[in-house]
Short mmCIF file of C-alpha atoms in Angstrom, two decimals:
data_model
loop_
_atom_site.label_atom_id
_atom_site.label_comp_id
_atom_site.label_asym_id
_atom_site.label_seq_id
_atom_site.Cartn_x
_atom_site.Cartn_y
_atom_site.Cartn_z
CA UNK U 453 -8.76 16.19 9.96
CA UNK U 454 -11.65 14.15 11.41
CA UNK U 455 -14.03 14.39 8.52
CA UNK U 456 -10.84 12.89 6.48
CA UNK U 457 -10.52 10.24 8.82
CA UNK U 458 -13.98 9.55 8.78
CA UNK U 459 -14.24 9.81 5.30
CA UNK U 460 -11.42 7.15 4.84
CA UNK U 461 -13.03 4.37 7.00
CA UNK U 462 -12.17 1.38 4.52
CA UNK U 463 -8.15 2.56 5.39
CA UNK U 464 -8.77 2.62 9.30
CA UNK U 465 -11.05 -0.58 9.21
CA UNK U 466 -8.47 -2.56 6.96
CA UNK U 467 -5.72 -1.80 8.90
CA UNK U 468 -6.43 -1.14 12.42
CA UNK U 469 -9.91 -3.34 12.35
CA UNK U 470 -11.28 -0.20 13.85
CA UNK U 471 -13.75 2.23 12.56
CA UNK U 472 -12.75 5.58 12.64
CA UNK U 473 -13.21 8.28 15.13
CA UNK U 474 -13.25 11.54 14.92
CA UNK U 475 -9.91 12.03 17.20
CA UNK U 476 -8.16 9.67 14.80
CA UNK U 477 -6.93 12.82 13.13
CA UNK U 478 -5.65 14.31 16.44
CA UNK U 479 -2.27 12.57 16.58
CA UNK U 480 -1.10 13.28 13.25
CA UNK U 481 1.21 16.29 13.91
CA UNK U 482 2.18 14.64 17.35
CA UNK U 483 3.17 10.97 16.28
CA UNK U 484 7.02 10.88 15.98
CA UNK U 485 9.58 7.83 15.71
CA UNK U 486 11.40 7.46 18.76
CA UNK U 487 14.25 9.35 19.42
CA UNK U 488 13.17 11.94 16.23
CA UNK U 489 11.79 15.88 17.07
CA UNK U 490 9.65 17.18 15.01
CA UNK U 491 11.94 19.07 13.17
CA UNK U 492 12.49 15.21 11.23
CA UNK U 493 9.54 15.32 10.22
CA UNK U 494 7.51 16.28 7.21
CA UNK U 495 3.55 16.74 7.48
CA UNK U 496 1.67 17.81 4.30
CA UNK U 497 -2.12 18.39 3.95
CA UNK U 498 -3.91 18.60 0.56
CA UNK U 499 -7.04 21.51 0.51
CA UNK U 500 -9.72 21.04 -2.27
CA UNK U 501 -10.88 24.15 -3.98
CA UNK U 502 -13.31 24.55 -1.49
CA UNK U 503 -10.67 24.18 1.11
CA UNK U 504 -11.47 20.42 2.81
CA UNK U 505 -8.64 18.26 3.45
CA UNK U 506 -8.04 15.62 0.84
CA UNK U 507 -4.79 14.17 1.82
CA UNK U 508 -1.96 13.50 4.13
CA UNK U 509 1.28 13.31 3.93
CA UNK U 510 3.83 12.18 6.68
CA UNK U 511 7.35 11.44 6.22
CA UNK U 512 10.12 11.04 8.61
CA UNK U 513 13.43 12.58 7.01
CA UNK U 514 16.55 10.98 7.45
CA UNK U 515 14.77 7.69 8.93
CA UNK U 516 15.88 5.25 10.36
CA UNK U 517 19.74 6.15 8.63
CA UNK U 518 20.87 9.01 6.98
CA UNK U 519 19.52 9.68 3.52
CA UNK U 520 16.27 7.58 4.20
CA UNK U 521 13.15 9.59 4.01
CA UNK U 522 10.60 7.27 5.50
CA UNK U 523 6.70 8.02 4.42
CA UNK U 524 4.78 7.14 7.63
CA UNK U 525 1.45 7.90 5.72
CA UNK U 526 -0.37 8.99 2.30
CA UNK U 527 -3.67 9.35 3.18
CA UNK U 528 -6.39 10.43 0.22
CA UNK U 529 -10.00 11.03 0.19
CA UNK U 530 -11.93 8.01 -1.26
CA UNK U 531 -13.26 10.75 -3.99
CA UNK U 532 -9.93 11.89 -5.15
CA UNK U 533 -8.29 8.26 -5.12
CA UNK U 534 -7.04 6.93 -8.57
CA UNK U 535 -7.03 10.68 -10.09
CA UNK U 536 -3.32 10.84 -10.23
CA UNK U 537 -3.24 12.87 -6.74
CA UNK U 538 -0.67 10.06 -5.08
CA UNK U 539 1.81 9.68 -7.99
CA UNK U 540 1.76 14.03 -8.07
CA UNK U 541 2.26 13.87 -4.17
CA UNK U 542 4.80 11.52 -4.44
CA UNK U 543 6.60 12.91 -7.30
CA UNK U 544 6.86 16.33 -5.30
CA UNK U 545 8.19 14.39 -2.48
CA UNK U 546 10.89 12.51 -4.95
CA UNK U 547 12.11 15.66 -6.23
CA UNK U 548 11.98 17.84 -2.48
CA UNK U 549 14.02 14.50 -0.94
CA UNK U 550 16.65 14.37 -3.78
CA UNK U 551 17.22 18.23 -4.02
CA UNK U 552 18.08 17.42 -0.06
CA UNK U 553 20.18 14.77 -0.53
CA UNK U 554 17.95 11.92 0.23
CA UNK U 555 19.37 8.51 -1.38
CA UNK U 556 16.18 6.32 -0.98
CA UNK U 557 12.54 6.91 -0.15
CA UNK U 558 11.36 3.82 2.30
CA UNK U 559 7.61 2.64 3.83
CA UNK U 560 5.60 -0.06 4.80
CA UNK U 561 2.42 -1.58 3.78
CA UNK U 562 0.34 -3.96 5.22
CA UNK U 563 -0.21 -7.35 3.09
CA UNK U 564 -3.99 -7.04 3.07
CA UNK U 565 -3.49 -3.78 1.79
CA UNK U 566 -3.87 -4.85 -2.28
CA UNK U 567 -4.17 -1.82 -3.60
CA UNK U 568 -2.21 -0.08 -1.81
CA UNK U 569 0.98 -3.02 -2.71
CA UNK U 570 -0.45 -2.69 -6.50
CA UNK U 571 -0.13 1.40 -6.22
CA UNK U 572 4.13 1.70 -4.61
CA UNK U 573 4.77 -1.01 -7.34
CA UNK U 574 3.81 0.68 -10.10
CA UNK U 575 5.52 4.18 -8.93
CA UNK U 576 8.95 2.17 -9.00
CA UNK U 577 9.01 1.13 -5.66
CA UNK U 578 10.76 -2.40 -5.29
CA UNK U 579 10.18 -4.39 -2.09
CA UNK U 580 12.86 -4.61 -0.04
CA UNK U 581 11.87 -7.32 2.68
CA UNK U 582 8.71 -8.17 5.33
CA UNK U 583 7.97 -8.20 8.96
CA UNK U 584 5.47 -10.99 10.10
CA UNK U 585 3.18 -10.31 13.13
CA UNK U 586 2.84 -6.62 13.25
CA UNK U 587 0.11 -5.42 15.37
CA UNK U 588 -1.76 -2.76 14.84
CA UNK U 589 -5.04 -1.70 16.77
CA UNK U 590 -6.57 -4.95 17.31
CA UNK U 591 -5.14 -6.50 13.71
CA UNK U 592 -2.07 -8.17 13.21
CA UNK U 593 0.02 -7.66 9.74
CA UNK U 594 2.55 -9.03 7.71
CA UNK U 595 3.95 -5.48 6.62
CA UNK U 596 6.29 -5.67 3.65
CA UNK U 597 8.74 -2.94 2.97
CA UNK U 598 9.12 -0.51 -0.31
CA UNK U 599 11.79 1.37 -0.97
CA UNK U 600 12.85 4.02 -4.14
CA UNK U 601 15.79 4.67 -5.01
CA UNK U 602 16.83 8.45 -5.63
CA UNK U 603 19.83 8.64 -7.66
CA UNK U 604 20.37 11.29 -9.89
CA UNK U 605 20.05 9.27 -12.77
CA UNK U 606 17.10 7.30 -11.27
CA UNK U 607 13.70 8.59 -13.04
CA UNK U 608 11.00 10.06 -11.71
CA UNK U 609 8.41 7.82 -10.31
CA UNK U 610 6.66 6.04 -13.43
CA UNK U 611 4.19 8.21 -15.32
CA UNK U 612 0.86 6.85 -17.02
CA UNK U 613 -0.14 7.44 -19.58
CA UNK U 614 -3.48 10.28 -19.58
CA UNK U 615 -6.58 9.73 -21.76
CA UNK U 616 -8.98 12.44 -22.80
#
C-alpha cells in the first residue's frame, strides 16, 4: 500500500496539499463512515502481473440511505491511468451493486480535481449538487457530488470506443 501511495503523490498533493507518506496506506481498511462496521464496506485492491498494487477501491454499501453505494476512493497507479482500468473497475462495481439491489452509485470529487470531474462525467455520472469549504489535510475544497443511476434499464457505464 505505501509504494501506491507514494507512487500517487500528484492525488495526495492535490487534494490533501500533503505529500505522501508511507503510512498513508495504513488507514485504508480501518477508515469507516460513522455509525457503519466494516461489514458496509467494500475494499478492493488491483495486483499487476507481477503482483504490486495498482489500485484501490473503497465503497461504502448502502451509504448514507439504503440502496446508495457510496465510492469513498478509486485510487490507480499513475502508469496504469487512462488504460481503461477505472471504467473496468467501475463497471464491475455497477454490475456487483445492481445484482444487490443498489439503486444509485454516489461520490465526491474535489473541484480542483479536473480530471478526475472530466473522468465520472464521461462514465454517466451526472452531478447531483456541491459542498463549499471542505477541508481536507491542510486544503480546503469545493467537493461536488456524482451520482449513477442503476436501474435495470439504465446502461452500463459509457464504453469508448478501442483503437488498435
Amino acid at each position: 500500500m505505501a509504494a501506491l501511495s507514494i507512487a500517487c503523490a500528484d492525488y495526495a498533493e492535490l487534494v490533501t496539499g500533503l505529500p505522501p507518506t508511507s503510512r498513508d496506506g495504513d488507514c485504508f481498511f480501518d477508515d469507516l463512515p460513522p455509525g457503519r462496521t466494516t461489514a458496509s464496506m467494500l475494499k478492493l485492491g488491483i495486483s499487476d502481473d507481477r503482483d504490486r498494487l495498482i489500485a484501490l477501491l473503497d465503497v461504502v454499501m448502502d451509504y448514507p440511505d439504503a440502496g446508495v453505494w457510496y465510492v469513498g476512493l478509486l485510487l490507480i497507479h499513475p502508469e496504469f491511468r487512462r488504460q481503461g482500468l477505472g471504467r473496468s473497475l467501475m463497471n464491475g462495481l455497477a454490475s456487483h451493486a445492481r445484482a444487490r439491489g443498489a439503486a444509485l452509485l454516489r461520490l465526491g470529487v474535489v473541484e480542483a480535481n479536473a480530471p478526475a470531474l472530466a473522468f465520472w462525467s464521461r462514465l454517466g455520472f451526472r452531478a447531483i449538487g456541491d459542498a463549499p469549504d471542505h477541508h481536507i489535510g491542510v486544503r480546503v475544497h469545493r467537493v461536488i457530488e456524482f451520482e449513477y443511476a442503476l436501474s435495470d434499464r439504465a446502461p452500463m457505464l459509457h464504453e469508448r470506443p478501442r483503437f488498435g
